Coordinates of C-alpha atoms and ligand atoms in Angstrom, one line a residue:
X1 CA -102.8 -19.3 -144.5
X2 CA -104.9 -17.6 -147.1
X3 CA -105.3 -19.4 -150.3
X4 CA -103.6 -17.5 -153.8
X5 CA -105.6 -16.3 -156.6
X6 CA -106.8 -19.7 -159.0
X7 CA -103.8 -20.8 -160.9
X8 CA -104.7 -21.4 -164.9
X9 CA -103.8 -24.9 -166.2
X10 CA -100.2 -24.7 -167.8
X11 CA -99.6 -23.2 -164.3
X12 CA -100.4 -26.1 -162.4
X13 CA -97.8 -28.8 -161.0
X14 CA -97.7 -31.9 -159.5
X15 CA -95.1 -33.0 -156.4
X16 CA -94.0 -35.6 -154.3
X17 CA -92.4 -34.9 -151.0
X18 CA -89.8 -37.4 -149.4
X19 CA -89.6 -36.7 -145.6
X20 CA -93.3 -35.3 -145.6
X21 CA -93.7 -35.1 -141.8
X22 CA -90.7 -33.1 -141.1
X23 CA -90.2 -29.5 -140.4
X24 CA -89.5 -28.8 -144.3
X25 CA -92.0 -31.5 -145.2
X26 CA -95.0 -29.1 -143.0
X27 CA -93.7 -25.9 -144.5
X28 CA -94.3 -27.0 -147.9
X29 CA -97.7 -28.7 -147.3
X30 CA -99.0 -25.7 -145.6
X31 CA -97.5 -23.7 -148.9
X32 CA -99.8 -27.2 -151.2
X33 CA -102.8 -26.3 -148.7
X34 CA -102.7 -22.4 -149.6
X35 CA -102.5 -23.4 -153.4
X36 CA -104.6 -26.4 -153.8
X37 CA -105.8 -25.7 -157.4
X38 CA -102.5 -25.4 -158.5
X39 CA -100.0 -28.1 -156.8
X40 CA -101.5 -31.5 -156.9
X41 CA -99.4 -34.4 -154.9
X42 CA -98.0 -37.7 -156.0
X43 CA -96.3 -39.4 -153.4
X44 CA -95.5 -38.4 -149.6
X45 CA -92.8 -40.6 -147.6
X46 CA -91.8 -40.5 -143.6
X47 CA -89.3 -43.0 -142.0
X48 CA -91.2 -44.3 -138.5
X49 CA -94.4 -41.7 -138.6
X50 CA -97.5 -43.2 -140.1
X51 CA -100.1 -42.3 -138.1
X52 CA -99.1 -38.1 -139.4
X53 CA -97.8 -39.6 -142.9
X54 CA -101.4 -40.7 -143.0
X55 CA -102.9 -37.5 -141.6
X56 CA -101.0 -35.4 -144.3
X57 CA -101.7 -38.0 -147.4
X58 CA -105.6 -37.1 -146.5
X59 CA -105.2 -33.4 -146.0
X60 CA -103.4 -33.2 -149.3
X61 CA -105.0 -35.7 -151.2
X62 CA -102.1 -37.9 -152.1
X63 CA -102.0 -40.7 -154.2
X64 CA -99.4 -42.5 -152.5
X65 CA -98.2 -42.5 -149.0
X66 CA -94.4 -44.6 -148.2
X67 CA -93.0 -45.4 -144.5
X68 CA -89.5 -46.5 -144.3
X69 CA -89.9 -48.6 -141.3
X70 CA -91.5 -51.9 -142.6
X71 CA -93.1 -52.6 -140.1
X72 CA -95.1 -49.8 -139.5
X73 CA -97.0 -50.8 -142.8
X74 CA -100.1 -52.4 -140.9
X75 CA -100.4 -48.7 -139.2
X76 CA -100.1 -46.9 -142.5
X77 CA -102.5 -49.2 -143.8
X78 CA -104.7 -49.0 -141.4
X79 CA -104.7 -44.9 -141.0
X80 CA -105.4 -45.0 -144.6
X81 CA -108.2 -47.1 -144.7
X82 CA -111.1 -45.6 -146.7
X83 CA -109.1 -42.7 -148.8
X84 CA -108.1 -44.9 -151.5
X85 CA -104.7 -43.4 -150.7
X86 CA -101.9 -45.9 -151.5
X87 CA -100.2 -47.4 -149.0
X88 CA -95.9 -49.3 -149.0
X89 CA -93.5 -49.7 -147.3
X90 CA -89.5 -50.5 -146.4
X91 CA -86.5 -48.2 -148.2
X92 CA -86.6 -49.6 -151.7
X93 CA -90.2 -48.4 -151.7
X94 CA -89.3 -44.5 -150.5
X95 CA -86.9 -45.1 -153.7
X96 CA -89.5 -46.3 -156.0
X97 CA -91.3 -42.9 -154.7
X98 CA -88.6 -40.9 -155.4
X99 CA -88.4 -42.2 -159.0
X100 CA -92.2 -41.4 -159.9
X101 CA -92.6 -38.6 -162.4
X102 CA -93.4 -35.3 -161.4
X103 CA -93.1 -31.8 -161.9
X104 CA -91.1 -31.3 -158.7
X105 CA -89.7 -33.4 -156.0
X106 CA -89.4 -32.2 -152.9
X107 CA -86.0 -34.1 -151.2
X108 CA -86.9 -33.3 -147.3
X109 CA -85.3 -36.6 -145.6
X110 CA -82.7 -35.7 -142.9
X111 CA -79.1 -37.3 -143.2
X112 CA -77.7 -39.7 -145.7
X113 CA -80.9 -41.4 -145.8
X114 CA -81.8 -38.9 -148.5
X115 CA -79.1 -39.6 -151.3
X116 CA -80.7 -42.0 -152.5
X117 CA -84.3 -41.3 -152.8
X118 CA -82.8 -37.9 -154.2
X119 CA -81.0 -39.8 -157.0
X120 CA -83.5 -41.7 -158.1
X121 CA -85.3 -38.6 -158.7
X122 CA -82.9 -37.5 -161.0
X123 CA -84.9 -38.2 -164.7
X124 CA -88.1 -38.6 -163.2
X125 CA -88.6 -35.3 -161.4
X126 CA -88.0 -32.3 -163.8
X127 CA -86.8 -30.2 -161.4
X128 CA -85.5 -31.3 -157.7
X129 CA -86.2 -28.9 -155.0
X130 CA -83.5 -29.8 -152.7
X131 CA -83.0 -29.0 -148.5
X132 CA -81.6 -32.8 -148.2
X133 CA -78.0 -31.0 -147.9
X134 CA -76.5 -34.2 -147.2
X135 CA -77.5 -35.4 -150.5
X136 CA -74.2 -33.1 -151.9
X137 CA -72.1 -33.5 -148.9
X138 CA -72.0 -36.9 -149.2
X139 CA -72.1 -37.6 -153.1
X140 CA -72.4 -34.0 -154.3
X141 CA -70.3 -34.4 -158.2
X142 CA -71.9 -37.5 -158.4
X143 CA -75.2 -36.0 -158.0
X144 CA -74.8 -32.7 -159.8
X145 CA -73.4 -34.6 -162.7
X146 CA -76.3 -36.9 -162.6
X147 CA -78.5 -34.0 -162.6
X148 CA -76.8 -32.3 -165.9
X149 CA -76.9 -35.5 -167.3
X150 CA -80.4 -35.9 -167.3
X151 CA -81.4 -32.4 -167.9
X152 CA -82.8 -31.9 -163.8
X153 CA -83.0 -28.8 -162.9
X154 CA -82.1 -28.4 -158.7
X155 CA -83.4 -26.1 -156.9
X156 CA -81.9 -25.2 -153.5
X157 CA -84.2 -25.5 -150.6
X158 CA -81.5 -24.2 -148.0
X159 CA -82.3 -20.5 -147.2
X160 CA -78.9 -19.4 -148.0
X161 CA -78.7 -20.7 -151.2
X162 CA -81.8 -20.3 -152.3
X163 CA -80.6 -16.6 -151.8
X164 CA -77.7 -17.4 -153.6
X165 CA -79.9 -19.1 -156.2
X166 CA -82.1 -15.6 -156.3
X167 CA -78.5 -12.8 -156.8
X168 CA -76.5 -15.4 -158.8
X169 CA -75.8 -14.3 -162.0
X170 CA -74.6 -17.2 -164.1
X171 CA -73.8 -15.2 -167.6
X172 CA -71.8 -13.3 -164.8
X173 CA -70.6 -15.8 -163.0
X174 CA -66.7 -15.1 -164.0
X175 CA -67.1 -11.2 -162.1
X176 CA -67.9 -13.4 -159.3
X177 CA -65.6 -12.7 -156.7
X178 CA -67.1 -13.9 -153.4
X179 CA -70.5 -15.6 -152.5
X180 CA -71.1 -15.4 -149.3
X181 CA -73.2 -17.7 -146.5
X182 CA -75.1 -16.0 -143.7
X183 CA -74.9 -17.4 -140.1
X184 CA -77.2 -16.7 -137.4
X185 CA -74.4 -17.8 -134.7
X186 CA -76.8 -20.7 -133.0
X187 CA -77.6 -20.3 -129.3
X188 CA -73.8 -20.3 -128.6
X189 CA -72.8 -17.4 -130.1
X190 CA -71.6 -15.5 -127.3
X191 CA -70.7 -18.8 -124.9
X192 CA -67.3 -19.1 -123.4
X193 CA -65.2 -22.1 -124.9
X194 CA -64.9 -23.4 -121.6
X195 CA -68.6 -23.8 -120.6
X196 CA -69.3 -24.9 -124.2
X197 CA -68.6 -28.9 -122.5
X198 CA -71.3 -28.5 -120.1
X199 CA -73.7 -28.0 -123.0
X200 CA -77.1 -29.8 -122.9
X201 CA -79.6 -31.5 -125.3
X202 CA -82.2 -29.2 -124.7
X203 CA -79.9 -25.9 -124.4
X204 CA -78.4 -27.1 -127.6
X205 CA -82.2 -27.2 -129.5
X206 CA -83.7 -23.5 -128.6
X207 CA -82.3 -22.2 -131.7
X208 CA -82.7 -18.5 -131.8
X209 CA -84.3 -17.9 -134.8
X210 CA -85.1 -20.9 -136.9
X211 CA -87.7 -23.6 -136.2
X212 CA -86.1 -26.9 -137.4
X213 CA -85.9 -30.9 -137.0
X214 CA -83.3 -32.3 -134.4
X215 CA -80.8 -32.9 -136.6
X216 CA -80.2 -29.5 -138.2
X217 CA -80.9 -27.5 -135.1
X218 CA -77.5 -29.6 -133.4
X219 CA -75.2 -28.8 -136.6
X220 CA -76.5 -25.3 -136.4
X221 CA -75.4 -25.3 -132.4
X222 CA -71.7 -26.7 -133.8
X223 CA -71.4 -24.4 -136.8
X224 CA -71.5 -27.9 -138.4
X225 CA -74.8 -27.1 -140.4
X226 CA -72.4 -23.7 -141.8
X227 CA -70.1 -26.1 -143.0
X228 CA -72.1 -28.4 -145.0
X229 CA -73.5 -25.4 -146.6
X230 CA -70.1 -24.3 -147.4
X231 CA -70.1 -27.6 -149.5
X232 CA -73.2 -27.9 -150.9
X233 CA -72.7 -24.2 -152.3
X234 CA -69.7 -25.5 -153.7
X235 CA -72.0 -28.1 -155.7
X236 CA -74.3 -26.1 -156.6
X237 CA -72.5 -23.2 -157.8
X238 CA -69.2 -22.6 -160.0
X239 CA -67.1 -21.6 -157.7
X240 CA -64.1 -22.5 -156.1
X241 CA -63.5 -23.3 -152.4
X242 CA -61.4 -20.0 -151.5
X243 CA -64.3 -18.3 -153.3
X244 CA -66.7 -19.5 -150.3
X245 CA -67.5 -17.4 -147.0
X246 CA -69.2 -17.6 -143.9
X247 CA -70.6 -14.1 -142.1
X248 CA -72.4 -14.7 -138.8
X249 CA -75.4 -12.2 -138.6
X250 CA -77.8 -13.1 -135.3
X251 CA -80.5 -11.0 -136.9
X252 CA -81.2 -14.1 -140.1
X253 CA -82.3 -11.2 -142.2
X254 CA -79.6 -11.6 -144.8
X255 CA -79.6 -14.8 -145.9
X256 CA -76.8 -14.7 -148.7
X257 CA -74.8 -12.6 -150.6
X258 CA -73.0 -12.5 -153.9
X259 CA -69.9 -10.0 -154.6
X260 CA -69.3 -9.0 -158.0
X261 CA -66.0 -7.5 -158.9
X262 CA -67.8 -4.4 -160.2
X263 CA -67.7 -3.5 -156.2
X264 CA -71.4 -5.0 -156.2
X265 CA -72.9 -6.5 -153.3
X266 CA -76.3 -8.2 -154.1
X267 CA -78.6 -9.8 -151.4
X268 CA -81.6 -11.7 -150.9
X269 CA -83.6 -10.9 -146.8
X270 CA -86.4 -11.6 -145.5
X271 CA -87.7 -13.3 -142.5
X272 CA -86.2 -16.5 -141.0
X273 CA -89.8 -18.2 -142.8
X274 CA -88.8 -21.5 -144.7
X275 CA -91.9 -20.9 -146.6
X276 CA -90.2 -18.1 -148.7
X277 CA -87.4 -19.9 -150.3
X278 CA -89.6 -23.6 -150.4
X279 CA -92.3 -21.6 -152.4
X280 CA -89.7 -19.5 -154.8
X281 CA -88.8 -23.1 -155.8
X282 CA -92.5 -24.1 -155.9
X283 CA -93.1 -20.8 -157.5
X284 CA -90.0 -20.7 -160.3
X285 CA -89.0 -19.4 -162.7
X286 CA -92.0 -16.9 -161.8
X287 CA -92.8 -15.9 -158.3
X288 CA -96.3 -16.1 -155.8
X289 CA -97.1 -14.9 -152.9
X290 CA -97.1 -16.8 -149.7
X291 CA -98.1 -15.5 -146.0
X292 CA -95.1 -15.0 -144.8
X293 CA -95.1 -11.9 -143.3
X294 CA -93.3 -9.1 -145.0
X295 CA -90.0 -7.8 -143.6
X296 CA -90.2 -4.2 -141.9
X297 CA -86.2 -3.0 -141.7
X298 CA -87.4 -0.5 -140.0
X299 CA -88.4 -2.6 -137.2
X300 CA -85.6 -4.7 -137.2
X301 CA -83.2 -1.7 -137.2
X302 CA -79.8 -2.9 -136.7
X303 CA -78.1 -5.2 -139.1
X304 CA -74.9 -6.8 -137.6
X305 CA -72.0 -8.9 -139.2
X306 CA -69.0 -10.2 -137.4
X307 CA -66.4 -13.5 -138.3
X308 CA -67.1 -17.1 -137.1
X309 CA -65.4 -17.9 -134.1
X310 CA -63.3 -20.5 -135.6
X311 CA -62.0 -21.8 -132.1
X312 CA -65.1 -22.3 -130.7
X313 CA -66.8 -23.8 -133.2
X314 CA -64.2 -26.8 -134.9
X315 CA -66.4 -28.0 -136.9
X316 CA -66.5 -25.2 -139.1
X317 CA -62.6 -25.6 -139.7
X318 CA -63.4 -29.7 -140.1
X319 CA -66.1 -29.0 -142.9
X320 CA -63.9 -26.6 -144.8
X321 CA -61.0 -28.8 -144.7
X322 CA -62.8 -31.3 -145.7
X323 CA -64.3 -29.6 -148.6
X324 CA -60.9 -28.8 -150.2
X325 CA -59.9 -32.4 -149.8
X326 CA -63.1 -33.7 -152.1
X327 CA -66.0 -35.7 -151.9
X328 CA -64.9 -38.6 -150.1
X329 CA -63.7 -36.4 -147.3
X330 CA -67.2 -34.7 -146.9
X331 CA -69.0 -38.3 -147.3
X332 CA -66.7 -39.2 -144.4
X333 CA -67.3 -35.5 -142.3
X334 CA -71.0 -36.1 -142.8
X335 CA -71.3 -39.7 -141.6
X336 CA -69.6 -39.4 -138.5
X337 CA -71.1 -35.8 -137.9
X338 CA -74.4 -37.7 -138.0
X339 CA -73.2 -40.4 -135.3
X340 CA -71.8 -38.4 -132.9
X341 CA -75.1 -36.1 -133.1
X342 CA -77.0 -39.0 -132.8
X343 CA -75.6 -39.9 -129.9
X344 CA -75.6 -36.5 -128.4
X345 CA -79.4 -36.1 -129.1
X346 CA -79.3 -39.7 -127.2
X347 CA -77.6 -38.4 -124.3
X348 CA -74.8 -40.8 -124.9
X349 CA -71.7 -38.1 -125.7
X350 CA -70.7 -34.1 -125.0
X351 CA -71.6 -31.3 -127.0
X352 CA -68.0 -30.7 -127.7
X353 CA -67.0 -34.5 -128.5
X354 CA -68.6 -34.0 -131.8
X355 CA -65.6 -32.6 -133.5
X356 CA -63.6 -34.8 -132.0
X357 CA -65.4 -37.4 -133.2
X358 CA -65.3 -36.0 -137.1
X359 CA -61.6 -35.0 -136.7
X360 CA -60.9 -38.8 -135.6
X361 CA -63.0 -40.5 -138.2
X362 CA -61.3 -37.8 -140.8
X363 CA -57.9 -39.2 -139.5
X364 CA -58.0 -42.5 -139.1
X365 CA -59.9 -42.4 -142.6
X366 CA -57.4 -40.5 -144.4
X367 CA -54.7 -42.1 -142.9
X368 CA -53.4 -44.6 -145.5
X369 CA -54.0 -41.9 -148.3
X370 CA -56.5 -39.7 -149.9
X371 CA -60.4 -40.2 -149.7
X372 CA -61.7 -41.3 -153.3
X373 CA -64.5 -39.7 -154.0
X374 CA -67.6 -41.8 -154.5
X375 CA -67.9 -42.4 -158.2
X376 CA -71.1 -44.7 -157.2
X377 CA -74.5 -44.6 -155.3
X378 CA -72.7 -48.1 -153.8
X379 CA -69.1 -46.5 -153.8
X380 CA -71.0 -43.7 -151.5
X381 CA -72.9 -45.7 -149.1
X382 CA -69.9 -47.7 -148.5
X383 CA -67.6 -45.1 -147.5
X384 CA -70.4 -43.6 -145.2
X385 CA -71.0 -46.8 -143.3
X386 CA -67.3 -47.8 -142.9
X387 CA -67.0 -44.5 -141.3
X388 CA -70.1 -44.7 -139.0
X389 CA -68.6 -47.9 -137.9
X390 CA -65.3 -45.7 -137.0
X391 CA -67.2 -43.2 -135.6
X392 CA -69.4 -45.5 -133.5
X393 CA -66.3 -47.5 -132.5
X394 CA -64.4 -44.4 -131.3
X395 CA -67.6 -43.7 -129.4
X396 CA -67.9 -46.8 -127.3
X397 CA -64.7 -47.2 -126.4
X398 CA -64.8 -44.4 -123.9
X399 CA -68.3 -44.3 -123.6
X400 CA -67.7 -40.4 -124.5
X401 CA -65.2 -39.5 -126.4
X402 CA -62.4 -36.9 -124.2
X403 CA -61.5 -33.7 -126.4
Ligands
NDP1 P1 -86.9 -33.4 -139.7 O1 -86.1 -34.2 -138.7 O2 -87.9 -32.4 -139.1 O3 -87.7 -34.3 -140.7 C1 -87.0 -35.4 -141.3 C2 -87.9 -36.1 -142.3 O4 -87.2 -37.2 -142.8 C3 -89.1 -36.7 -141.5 O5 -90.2 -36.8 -142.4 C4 -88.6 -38.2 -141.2 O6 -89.7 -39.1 -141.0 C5 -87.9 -38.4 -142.5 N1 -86.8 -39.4 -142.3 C6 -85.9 -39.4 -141.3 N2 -85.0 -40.5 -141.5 C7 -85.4 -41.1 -142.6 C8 -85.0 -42.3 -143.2 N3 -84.0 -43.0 -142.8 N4 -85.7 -42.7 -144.4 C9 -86.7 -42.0 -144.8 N5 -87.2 -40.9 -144.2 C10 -86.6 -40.4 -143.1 O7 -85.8 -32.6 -140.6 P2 -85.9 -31.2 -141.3 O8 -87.2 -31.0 -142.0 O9 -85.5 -30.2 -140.3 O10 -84.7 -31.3 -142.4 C11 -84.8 -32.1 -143.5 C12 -83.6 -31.8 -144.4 O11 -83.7 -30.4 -144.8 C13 -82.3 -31.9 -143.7 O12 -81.3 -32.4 -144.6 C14 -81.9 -30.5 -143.3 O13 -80.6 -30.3 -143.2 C15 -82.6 -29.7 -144.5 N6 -82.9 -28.3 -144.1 C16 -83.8 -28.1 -143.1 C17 -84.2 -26.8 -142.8 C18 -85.3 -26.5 -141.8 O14 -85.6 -25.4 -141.6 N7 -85.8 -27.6 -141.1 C19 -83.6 -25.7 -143.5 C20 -82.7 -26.0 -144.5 C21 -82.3 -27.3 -144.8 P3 -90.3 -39.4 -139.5 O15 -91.1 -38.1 -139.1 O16 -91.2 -40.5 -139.7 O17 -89.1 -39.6 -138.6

């Protein structure tokens, strides 16, 4: 990646990444390595990793490298030995790291792990540069109001709403009629429902266009990963739920779209490069170039929309149910959307038992009245662990769950 023209002092930033050796985590420290003069790093974190949480601490120059798993601290310690890089461990220390002050954190943990770290960044960081979507699936009023409180600017990570970040016009925001997320369809776009059952592991991660961590690239494959934008666009912008729309375009040109009433459709594209959104949030306000390569229409030629299949693909109807229920309902979608893709990455459930896994934890949840929604970091890591233990439950008592 070539390096960017020398930044000038009130320019420069400093940033901490949390889930540093992930798929987000190397797009932004190849986007720190192209710009060293200007982004310096605080803190990098990983969960079991150390010997690349290490690698990346050096390349960087960190000041402080975290691992989740305690005992990989001897590891850490040890990979570190020399750089007078700082080595902890355990989860109250990726916390700790989260609540150092920086410019810009960069929230980059996958799952629920991430609310946390991604709170205590709220006051410390001045601006959050957030792809943890879980962070407002599970807890998302409690974060955003958090945020406002404290004057934290969040800046969306996601590529469809950091599009939606880049055509949302907030002095306009009441001539909004529609904002609209972009799907690329996952590799099942065309699949019969019936041969959907016999899905793999490995036919479920070649993603079509997007180069992503486990996680992600299964809730793509469900249409889950749609629906959990749907509700962390609803956090992040003022809009209501019936305002909210999901187009499925295989090309990943378009990433979102705002409709104004005015008959105005504005767009952000540009290649399906996570480098592009993570360094306009590196890059804002203003804007830098990166090496992602620039997008020639002409070469892509056709630009397709169509409709989600919403029969196929349940877990886009679960998500946006959820989402008009409230916050405990999407803490409670997320947590057992997260076992049951666990265990399908482990080989231990169907491809299509993942919605019926949500739908049953959603139901046997909901069934003695509304979900509350978390009015606590506590109140939300309750609620997501007494539904993991529903959702595991309902697991092993087939063995796989039957839809
Ligand atoms: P990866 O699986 O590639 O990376 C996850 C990172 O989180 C790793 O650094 C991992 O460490 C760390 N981690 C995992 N579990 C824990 C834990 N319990 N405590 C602390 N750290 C943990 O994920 P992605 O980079 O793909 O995704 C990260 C987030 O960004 C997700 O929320 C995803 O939805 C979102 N996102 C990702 C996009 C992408 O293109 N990848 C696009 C848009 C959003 P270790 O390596 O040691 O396991």
């Amino acid at each position: 990646m070539p390096t960017v023209a020398p930044a000038s002092a009130q320019d420069a930033i400093s940033i901490s990444i949390l889930g540093a050796t992930g798929s987000i985590g190397a797009s932004t420290i190849d986007l720190v390595l192209a710009d060293p003069d200007r982004i310096s790093v605080d803190s990098l974190t990983a969960s079991t990793n150390a010997e690349k949480l290490a690698h990346e601490a050096r390349r960087v120059g960190a000041r402080l490298a975290v691992i989740a798993d305690p005992d990989r601290y001897g590891e850490l310690k040890a990979a570190l030995s020399g750089s007078g890089i700082e080595a902890a461990a355990g989860r109250d220390a990726v916390v700790a790291a989260a609540g150092r002050p920086v410019d810009i954190m960069v929230s980059a943990i996958v799952g629920a792990a991430g609310l946390a770290p991604s709170l205590a960044a709220i006051g410390a960081a001045k601006a959050i540069a957030l792809a943890n979507k879980e962070t407002l699936v599970c807890a998302g009023s409690l974060f955003m109001g958090a945020a406002a409180k404290a004057g934290t600017e969040i800046l969306p990570v996601d590529s469809e709403h950091n599009a939606i970040f880049q055509v949302f016009e907030r002095e306009n925001a009441g001539e909004i009629a529609e904002v609209i997320i972009t799907a690329s369809g996952g590799p099942f776009l065309r699949m019969p429902r019936e041969a959907l059952a016999t899905v793999t592991r490995e036919m479920a991660l070649r993603h079509p266009k997007w180069v992503m961590g486990p996680k992600i690239t299964i809730d793509s494959a469900t249409l889950m990963n749609k629906g959990l934008e749907l509700i962390e666009a609803f956090h992040l912008y003022p809009v209501e739920p019936d305002q909210l729309s999901v187009l499925v375009h295989p090309q990943s040109v378009v990433h979102g779209l705002v409709r104004y009433r005015d008959g105005s459709l504005l767009a952000e594209l540009g290649e399906p490069d996570m480098r592009t959104p993570i360094g306009y949030c590196l890059s804002w306000p203003r804007r830098r170039p990166t090496s992602v390569k620039a997008l020639d229409l002409a070469a892509v030629g056709t630009l397709t929309f169509e409709r989600p299949d919403r029969d196929r693909f349940p877990c886009l109807v679960l998500a946006e149910a959820a989402l008009r229920e409230g916050d405990g309902a999407t803490c409670v979608l997320n947590a057992a959307n997260e076992v049951a893709v666990e265990a399908f990455l482990q080989g231990r459930t169907g491809f299509t038992d993942i919605p019926v896994v949500v739908e049953r934890t959603l139901s046997h949840m909901a069934a003695s009245g509304p979900l509350a929604a978390p009015a606590s970091l506590d109140a939300a890591m309750d609620l997501d662990q007494t539904a993991r233990q529903i959702a595991r439950e309902g697991l092993d008592f087939k063995g796989t769950v039957a839809s």
